[in-house]
PDB file of C-alpha atoms in Angstrom:
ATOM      1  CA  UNK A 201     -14.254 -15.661  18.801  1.00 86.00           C
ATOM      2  CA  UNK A 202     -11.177 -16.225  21.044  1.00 87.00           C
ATOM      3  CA  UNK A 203      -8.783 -13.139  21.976  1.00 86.00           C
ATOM      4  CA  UNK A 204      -6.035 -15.506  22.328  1.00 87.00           C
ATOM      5  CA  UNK A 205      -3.670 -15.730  20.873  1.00 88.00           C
ATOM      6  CA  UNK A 206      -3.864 -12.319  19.989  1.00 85.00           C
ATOM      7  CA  UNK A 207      -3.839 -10.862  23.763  1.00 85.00           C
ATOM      8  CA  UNK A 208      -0.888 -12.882  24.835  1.00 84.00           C
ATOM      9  CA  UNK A 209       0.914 -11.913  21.761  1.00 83.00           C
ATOM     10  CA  UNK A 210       1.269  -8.635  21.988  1.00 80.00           C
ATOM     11  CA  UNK A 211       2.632  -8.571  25.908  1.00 82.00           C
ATOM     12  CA  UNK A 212       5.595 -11.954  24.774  1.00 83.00           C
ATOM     13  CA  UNK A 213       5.769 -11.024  21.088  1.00 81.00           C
ATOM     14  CA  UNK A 214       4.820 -13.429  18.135  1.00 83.00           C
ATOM     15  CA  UNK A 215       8.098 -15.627  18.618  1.00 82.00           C
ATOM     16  CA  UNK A 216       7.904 -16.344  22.018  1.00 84.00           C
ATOM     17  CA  UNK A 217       8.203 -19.780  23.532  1.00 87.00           C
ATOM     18  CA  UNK A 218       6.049 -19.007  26.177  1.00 85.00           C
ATOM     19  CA  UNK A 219       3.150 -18.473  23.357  1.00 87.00           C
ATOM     20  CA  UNK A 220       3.341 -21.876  22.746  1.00 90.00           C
ATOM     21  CA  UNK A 221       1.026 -22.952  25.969  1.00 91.00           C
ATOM     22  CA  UNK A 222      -1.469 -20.227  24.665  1.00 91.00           C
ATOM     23  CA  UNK A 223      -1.591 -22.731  21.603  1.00 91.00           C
ATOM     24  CA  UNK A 224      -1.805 -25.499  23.169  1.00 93.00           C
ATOM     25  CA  UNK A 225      -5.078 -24.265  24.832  1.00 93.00           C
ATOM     26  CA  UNK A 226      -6.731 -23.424  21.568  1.00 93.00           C
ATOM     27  CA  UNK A 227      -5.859 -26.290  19.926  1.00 94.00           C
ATOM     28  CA  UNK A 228      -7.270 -28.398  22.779  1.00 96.00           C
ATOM     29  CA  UNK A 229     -10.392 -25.894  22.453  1.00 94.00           C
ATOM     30  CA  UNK A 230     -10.774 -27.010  19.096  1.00 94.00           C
ATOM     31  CA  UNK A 231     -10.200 -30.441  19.662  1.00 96.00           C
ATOM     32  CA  UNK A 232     -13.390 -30.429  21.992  1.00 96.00           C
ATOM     33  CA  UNK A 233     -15.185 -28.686  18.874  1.00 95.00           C
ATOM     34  CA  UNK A 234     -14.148 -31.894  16.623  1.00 95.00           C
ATOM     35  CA  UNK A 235     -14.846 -34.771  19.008  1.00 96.00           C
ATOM     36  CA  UNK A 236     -17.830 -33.504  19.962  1.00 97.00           C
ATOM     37  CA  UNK A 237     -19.826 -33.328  15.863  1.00 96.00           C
ATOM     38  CA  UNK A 238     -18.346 -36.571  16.085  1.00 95.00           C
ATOM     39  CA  UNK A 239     -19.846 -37.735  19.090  1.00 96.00           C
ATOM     40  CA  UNK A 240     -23.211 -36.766  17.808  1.00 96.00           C
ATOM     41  CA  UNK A 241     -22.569 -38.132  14.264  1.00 95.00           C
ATOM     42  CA  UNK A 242     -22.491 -34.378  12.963  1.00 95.00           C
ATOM     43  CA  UNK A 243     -18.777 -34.513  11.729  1.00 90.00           C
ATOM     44  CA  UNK A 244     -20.478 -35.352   8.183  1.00 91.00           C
ATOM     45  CA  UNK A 245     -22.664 -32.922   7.940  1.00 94.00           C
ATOM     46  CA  UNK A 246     -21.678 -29.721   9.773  1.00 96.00           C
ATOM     47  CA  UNK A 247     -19.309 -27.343   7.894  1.00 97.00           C
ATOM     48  CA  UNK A 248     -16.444 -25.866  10.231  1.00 97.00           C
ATOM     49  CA  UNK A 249     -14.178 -23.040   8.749  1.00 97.00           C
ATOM     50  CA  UNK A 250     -11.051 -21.896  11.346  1.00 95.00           C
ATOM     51  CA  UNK A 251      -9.795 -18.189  10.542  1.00 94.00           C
ATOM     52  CA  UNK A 252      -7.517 -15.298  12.015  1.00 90.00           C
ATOM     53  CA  UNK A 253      -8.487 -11.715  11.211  1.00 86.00           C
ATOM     54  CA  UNK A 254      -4.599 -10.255  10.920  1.00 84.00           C
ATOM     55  CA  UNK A 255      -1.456 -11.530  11.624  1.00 83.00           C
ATOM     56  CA  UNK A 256       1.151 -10.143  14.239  1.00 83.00           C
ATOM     57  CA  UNK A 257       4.545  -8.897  13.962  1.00 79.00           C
ATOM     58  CA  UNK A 258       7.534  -8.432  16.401  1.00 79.00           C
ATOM     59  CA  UNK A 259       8.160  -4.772  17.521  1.00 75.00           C
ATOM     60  CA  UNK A 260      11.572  -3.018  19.237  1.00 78.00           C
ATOM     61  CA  UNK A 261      12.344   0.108  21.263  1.00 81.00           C
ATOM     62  CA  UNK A 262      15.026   0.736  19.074  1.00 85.00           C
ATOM     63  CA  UNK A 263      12.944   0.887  15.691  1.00 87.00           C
ATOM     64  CA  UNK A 264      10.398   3.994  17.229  1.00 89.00           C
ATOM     65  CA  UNK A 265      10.020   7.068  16.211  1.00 91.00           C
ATOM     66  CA  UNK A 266       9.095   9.382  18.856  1.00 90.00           C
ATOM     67  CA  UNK A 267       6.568  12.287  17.660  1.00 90.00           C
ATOM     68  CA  UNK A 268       8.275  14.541  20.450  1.00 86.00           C
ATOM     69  CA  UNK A 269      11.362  14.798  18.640  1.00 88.00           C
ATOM     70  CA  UNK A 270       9.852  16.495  15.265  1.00 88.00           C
ATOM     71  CA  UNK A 271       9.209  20.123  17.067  1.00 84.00           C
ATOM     72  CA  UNK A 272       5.358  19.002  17.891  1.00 87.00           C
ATOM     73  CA  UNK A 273       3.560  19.968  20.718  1.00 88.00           C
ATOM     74  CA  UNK A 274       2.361  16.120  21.703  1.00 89.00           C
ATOM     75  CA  UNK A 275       0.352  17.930  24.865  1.00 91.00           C
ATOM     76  CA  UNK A 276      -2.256  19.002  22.060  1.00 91.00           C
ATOM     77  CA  UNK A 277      -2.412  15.613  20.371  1.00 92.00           C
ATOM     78  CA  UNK A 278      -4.030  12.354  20.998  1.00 92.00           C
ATOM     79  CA  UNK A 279      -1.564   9.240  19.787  1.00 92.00           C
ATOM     80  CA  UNK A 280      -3.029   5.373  19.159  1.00 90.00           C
ATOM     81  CA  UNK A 281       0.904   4.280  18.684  1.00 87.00           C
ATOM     82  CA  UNK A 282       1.743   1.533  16.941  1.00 82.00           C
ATOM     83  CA  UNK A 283       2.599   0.460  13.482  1.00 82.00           C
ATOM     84  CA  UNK A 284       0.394   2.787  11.938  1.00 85.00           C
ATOM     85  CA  UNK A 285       0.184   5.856  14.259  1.00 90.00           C
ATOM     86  CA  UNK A 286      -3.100   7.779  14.549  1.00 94.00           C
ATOM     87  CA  UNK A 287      -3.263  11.136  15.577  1.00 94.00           C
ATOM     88  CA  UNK A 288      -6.225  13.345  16.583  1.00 91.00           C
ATOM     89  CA  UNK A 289      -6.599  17.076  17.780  1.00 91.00           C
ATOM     90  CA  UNK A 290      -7.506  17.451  21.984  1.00 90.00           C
ATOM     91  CA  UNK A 291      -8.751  21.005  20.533  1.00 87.00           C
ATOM     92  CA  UNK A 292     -10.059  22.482  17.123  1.00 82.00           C
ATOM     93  CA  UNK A 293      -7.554  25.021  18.209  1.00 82.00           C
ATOM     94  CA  UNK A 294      -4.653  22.818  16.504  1.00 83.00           C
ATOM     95  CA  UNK A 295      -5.441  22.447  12.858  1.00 88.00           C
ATOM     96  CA  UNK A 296      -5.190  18.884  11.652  1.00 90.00           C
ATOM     97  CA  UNK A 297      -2.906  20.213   8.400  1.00 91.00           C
ATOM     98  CA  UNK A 298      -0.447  22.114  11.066  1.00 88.00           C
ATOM     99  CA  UNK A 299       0.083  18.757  12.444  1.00 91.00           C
ATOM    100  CA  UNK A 300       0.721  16.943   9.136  1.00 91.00           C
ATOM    101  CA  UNK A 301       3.201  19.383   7.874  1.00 90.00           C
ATOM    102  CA  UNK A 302       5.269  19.306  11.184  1.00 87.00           C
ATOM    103  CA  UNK A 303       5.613  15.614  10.628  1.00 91.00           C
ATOM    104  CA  UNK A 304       6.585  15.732   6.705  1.00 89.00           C
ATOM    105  CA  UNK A 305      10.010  15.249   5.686  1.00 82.00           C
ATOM    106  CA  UNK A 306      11.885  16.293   8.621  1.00 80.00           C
ATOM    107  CA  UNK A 307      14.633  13.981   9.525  1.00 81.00           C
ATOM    108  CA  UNK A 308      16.850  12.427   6.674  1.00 83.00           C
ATOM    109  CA  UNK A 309      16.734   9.116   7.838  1.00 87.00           C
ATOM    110  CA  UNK A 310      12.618   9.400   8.742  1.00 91.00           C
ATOM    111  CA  UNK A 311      10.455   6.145   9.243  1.00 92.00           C
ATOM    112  CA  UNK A 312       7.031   7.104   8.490  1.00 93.00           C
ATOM    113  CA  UNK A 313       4.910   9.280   6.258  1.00 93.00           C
ATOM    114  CA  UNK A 314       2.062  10.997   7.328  1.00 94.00           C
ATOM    115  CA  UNK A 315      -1.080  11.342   5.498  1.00 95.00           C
ATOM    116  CA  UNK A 316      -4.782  13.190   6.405  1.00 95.00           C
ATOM    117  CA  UNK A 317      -7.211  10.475   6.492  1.00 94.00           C
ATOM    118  CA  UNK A 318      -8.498  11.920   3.169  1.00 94.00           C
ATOM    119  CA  UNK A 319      -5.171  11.455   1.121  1.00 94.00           C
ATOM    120  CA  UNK A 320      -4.808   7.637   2.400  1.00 93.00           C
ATOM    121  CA  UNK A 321      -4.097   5.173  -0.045  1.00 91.00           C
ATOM    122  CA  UNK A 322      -7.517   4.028  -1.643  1.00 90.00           C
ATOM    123  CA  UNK A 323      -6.951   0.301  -0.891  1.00 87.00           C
ATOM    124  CA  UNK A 324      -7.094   0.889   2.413  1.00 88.00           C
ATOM    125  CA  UNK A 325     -10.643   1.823   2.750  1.00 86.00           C
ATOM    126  CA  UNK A 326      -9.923   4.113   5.851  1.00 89.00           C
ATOM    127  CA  UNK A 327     -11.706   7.261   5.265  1.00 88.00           C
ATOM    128  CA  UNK A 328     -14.728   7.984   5.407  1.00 89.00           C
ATOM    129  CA  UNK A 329     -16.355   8.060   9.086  1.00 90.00           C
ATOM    130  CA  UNK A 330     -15.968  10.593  11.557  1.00 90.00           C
ATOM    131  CA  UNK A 331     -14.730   7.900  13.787  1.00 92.00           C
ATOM    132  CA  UNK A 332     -11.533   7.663  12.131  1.00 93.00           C
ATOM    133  CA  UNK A 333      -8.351   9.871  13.290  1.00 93.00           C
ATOM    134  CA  UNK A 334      -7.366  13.095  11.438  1.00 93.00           C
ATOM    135  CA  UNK A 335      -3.533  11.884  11.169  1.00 95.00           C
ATOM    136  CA  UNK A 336      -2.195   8.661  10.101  1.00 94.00           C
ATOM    137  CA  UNK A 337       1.310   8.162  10.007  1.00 94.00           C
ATOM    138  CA  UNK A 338       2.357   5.244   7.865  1.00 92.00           C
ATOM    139  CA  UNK A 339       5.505   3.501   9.706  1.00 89.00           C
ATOM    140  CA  UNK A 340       8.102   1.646   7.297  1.00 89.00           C
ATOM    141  CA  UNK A 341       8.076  -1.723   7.916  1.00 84.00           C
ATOM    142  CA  UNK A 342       9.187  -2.923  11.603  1.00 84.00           C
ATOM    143  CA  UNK A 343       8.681   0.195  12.355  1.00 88.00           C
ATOM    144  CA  UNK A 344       6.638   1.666  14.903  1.00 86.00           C
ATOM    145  CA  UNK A 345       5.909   5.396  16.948  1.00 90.00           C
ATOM    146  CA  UNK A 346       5.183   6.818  20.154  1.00 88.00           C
ATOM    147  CA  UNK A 347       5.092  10.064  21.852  1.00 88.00           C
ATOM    148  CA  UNK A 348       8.337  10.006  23.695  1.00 79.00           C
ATOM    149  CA  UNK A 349      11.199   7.241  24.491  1.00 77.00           C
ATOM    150  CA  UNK A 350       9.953   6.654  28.079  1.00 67.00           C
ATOM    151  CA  UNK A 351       6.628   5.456  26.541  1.00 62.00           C
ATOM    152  CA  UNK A 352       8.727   2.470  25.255  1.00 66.00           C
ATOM    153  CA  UNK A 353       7.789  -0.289  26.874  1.00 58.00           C
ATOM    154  CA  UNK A 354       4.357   0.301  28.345  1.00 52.00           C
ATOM    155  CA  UNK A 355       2.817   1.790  25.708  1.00 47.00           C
ATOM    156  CA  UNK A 356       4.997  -0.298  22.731  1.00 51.00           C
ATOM    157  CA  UNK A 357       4.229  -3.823  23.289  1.00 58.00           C
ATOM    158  CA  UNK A 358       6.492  -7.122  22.196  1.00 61.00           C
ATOM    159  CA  UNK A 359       4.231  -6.926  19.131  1.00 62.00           C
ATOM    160  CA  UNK A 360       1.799  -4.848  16.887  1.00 63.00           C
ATOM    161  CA  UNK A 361      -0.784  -6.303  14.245  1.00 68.00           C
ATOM    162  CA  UNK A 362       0.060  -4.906  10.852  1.00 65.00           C
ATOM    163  CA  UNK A 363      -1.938  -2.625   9.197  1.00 69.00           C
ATOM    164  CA  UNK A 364      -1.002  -3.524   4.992  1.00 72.00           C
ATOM    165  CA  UNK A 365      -2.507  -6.689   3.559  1.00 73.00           C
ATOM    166  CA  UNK A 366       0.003  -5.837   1.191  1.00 75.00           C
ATOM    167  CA  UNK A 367       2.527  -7.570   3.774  1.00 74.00           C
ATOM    168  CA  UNK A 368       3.315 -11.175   4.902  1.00 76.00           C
ATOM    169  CA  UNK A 369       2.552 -10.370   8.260  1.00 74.00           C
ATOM    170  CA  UNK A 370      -0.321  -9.613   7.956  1.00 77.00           C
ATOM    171  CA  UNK A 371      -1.249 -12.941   6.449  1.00 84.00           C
ATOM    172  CA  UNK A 372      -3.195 -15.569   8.596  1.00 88.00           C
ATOM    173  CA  UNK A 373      -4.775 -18.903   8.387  1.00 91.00           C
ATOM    174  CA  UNK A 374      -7.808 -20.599   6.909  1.00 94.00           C
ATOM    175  CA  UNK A 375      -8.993 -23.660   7.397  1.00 95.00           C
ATOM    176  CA  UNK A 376     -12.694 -25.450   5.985  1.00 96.00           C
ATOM    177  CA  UNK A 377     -13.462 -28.646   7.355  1.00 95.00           C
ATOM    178  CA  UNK A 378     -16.600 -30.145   5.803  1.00 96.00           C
ATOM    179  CA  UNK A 379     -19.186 -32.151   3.467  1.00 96.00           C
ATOM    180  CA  UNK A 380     -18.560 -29.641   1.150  1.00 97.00           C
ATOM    181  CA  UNK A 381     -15.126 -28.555   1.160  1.00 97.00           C
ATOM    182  CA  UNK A 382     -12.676 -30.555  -1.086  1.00 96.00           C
ATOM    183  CA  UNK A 383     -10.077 -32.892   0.873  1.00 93.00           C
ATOM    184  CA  UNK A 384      -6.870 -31.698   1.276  1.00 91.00           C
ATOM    185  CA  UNK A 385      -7.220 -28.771  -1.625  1.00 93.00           C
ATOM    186  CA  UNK A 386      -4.261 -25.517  -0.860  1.00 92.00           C
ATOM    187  CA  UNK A 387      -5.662 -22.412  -2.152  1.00 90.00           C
ATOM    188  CA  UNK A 388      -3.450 -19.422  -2.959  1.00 92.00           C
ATOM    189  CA  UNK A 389      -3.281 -16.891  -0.894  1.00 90.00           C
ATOM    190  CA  UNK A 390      -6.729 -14.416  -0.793  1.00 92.00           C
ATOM    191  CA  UNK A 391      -8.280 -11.579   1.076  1.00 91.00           C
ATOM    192  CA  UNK A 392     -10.466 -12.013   3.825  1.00 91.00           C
ATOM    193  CA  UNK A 393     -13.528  -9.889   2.327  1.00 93.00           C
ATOM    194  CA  UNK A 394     -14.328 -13.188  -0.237  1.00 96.00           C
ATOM    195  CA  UNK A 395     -15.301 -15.272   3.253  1.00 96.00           C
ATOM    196  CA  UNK A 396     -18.470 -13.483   2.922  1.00 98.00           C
ATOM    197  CA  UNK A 397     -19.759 -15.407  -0.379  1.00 98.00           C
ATOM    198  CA  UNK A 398     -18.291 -18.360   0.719  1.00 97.00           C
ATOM    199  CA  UNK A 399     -20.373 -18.421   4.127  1.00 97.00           C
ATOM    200  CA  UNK A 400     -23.087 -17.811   1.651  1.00 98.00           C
ATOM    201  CA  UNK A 401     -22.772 -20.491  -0.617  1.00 98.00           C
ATOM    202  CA  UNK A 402     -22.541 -22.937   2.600  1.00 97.00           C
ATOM    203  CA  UNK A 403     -25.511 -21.723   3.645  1.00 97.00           C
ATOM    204  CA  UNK A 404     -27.406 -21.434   0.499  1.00 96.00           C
ATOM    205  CA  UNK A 405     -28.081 -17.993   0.939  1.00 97.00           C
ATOM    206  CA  UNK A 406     -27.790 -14.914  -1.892  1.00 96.00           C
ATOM    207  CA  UNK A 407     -24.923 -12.444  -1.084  1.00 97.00           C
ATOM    208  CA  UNK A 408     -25.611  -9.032  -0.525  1.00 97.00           C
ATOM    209  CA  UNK A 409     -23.372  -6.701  -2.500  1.00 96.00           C
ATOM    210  CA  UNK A 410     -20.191  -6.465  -1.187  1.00 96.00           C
ATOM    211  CA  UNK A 411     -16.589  -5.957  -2.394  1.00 91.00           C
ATOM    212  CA  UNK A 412     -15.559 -10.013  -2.761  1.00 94.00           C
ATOM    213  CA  UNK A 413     -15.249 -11.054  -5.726  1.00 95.00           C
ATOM    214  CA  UNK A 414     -18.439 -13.855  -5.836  1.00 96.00           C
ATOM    215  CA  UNK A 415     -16.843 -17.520  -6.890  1.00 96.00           C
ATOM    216  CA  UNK A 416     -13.176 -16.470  -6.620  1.00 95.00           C
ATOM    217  CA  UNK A 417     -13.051 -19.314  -3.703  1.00 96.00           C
ATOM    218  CA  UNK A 418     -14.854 -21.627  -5.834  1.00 96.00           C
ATOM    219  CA  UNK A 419     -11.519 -24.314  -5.784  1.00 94.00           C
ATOM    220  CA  UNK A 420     -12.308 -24.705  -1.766  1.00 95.00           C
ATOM    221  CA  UNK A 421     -15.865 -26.239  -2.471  1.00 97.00           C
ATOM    222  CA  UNK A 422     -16.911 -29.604  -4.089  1.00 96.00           C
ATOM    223  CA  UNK A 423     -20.322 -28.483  -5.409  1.00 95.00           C
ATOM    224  CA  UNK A 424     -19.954 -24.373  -5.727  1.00 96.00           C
ATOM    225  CA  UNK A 425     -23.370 -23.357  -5.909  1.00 95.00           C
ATOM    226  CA  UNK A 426     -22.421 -19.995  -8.019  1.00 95.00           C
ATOM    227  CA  UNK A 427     -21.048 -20.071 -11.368  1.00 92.00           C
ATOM    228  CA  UNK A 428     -19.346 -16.680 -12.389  1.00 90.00           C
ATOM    229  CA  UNK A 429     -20.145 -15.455 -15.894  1.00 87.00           C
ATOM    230  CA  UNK A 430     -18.821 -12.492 -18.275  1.00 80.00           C
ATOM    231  CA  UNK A 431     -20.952  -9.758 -18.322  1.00 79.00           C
ATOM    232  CA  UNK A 432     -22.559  -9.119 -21.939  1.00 81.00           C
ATOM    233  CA  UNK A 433     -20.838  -6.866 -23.991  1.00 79.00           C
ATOM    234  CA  UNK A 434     -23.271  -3.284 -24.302  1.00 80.00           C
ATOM    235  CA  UNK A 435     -22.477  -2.993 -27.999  1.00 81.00           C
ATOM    236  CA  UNK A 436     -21.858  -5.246 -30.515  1.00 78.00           C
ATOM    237  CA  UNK A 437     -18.085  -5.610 -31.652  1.00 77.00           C
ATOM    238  CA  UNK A 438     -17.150  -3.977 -34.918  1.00 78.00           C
ATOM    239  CA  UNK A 439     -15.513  -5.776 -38.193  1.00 78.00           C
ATOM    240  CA  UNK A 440     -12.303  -4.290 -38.956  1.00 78.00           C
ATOM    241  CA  UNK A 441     -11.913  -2.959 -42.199  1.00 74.00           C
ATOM    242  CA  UNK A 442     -10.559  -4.710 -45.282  1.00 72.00           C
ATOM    243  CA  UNK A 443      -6.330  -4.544 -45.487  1.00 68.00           C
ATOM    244  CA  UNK A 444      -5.626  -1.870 -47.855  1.00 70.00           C
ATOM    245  CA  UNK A 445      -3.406  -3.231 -51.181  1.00 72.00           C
ATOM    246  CA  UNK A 446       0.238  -2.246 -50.354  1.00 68.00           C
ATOM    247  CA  UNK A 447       2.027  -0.653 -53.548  1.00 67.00           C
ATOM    248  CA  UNK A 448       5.681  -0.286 -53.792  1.00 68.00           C
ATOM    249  CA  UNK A 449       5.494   1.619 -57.269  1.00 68.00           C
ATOM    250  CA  UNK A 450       7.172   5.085 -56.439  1.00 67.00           C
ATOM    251  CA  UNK A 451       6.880   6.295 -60.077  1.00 67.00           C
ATOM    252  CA  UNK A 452      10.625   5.388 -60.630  1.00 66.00           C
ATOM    253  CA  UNK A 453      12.764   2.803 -62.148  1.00 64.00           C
ATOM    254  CA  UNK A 454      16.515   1.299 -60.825  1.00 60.00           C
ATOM    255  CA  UNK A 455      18.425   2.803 -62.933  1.00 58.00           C
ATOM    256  CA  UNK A 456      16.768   6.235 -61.689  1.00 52.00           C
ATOM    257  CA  UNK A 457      17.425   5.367 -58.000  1.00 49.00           C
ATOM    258  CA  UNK A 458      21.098   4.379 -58.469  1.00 50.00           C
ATOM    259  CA  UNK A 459      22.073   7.033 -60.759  1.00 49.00           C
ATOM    260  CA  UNK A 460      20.893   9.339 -58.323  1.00 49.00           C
ATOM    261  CA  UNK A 461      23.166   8.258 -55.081  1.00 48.00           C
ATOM    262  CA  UNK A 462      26.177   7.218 -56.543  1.00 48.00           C
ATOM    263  CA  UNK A 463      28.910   9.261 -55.813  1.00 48.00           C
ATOM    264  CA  UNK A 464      32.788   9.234 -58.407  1.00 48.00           C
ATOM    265  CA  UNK A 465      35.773  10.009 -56.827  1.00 47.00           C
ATOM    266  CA  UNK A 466      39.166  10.543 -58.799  1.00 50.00           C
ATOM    267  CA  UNK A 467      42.246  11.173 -56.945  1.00 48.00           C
ATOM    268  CA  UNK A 468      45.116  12.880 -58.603  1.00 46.00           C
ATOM    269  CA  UNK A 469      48.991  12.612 -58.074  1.00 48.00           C
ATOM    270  CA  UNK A 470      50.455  14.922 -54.600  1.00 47.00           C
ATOM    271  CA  UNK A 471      50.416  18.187 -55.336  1.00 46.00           C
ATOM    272  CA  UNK A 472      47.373  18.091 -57.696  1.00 48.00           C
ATOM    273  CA  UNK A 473      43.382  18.723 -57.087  1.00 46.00           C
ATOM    274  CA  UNK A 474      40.870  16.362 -55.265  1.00 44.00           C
ATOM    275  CA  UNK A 475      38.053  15.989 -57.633  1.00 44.00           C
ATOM    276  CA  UNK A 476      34.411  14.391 -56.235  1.00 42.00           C
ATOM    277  CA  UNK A 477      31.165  14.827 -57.550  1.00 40.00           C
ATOM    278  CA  UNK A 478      27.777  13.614 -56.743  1.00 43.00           C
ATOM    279  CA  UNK A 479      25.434  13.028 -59.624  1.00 41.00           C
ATOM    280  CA  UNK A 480      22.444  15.365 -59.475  1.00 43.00           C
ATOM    281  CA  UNK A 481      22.924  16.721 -55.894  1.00 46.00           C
ATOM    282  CA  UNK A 482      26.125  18.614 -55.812  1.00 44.00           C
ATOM    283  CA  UNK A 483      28.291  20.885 -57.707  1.00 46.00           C
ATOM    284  CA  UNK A 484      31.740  20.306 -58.463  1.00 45.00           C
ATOM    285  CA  UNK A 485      33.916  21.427 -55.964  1.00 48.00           C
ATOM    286  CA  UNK A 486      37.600  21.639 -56.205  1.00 49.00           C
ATOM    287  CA  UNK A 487      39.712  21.671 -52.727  1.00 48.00           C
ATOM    288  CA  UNK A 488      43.516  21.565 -52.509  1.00 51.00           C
ATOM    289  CA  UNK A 489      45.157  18.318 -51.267  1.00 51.00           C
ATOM    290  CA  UNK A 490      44.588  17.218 -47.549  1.00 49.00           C
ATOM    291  CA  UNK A 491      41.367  18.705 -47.453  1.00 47.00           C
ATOM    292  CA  UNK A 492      37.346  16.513 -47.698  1.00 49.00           C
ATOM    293  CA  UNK A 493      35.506  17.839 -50.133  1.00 50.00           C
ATOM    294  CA  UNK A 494      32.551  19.959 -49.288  1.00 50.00           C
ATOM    295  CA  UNK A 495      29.350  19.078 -50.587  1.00 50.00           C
ATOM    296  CA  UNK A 496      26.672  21.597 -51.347  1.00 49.00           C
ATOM    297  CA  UNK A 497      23.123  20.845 -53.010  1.00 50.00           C
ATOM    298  CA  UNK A 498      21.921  22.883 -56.153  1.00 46.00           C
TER     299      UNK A 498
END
């Protein structure tokens, strides 16, 4: 494991030229890796896989919220600030739902949402171990929080590692190098959690559960050792029923159903009556001149 470029990151930012030496260094390290299998004739044989664990984004004094400007007391608070702020108690004395509902919805233009660790979104897996803060506040994106504006700048670095995989930034690399990785094969983009099986498969070991879905990666491999199959069904399907005959005999002929919505009108010289009648659903109605009609049923 290397902590560059990670450390380095964080104090120039993600974009910074002066990253570009802290590449340098790990691609040299890597380099060293390489020439040295094939040195020793192992360049065949030994299956390499390069990955990062999160990506990085850029991160701004001017796009921070500031807990001490929502009306909380931030001397009876703990902050890990960042771009997903986590807040813990100093003192049972300061209930963790006091400090939730002094964050919520209080400035029109607000760049976070805070949650108890309980009411987190589920694909997030952040919940269940004492470990983990009371508080999360869940920053919009390039968005970040501290406790107050003088904080900016020691404790807000050039750059904070994102905390969605939902995002693009928190995408990172993976590369396989090996006998049994197919040459020069691109993969769609996948979560880190199906490594696991894959590491498995390379070393001919069975998986224990976990939450990767076993043989999703199996387009990276020449020979995938696993072979995913359907489940069997737990009963057996059922045969749909024979189509029922469709009748369109309503008991009635043509002539019934014409005679019965056909409406006569005769129209009379001025002065005279307007005479309509509709043939088994109205009565005759007789209405002077310039006026419809009006219809009533028996």
């Amino acid at each position: 494991h290397s902590e560059q470029p990670d450390a380095y990151g964080h104090i120039l930012g993600p974009l910074s030229n002066e990253l570009d030496n802290t590449l340098r260094k790990i691609d040299n390290i890597i380099g060293q890796l390489m020439n040295g299998l094939k040195q020793m004739n192992l360049h065949r044989c030994v299956n390499v896989i390069l990955v990062g664990d999160h990506g990085m984004e850029e991160s701004h004094c001017e796009r921070t919220e500031y807990l001490g400007s929502y009306g909380l007391n931030v001397d009876a608070i703990t902050l890990i600030p960042g771009s997903a702020g986590r807040i813990g108690p100093k003192s049972a004395s300061t209930p963790c739902e006091h400090i939730s509902v002094k964050l919520s919805c209080k400035m029109p233009n607000q760049h976070f949402k805070p949650y108890l660790k309980q009411h987190l979104p589920k694909r997030l897996h952040y919940a269940n171990n004492r470990r983990i803060e009371d508080v999360h506040l869940l920053m919009d994106r390039k968005w970040h929080v501290a406790i107050i504006p003088s904080d900016c700048g020691s404790s807000i670095n050039q750059s904070f590692n994102q905390y969605s995989n939902l995002s693009c930034f928190s995408q990172t690399i993976f590369l396989g190098f090996g006998p049994s990785f197919n040459f020069k094969t691109e993969v769609p983009v996948f979560e880190n959690i199906e490594l696991y099986n894959v590491m498995c498969d390379l070393l001919g070991l069975t998986p224990a559960p976990n939450n990767g879905t076993h043989g999703s990666l199996n387009g990276v491999l020449r020979s995938p050792p696993y072979t995913p199959t359907q489940p069997e069904e737990v009963t057996s399907p059922t045969p749909l029923a024979p189509p029922t005959e469709v009748t369109h005999d309503l008991g009635c002929n043509c002539d019934d159903e014409v005679s019965d919505t056909h409406t006569h009108t005769r129209v009379f010289s001025a002065g005279q009556w307007i005479e309509s009648v509709l043939v088994h659903r109205t009565t005759l109605k007789k209405v002077p001149r310039g006026f419809l009609p009006l219809l009533t049923d028996r």
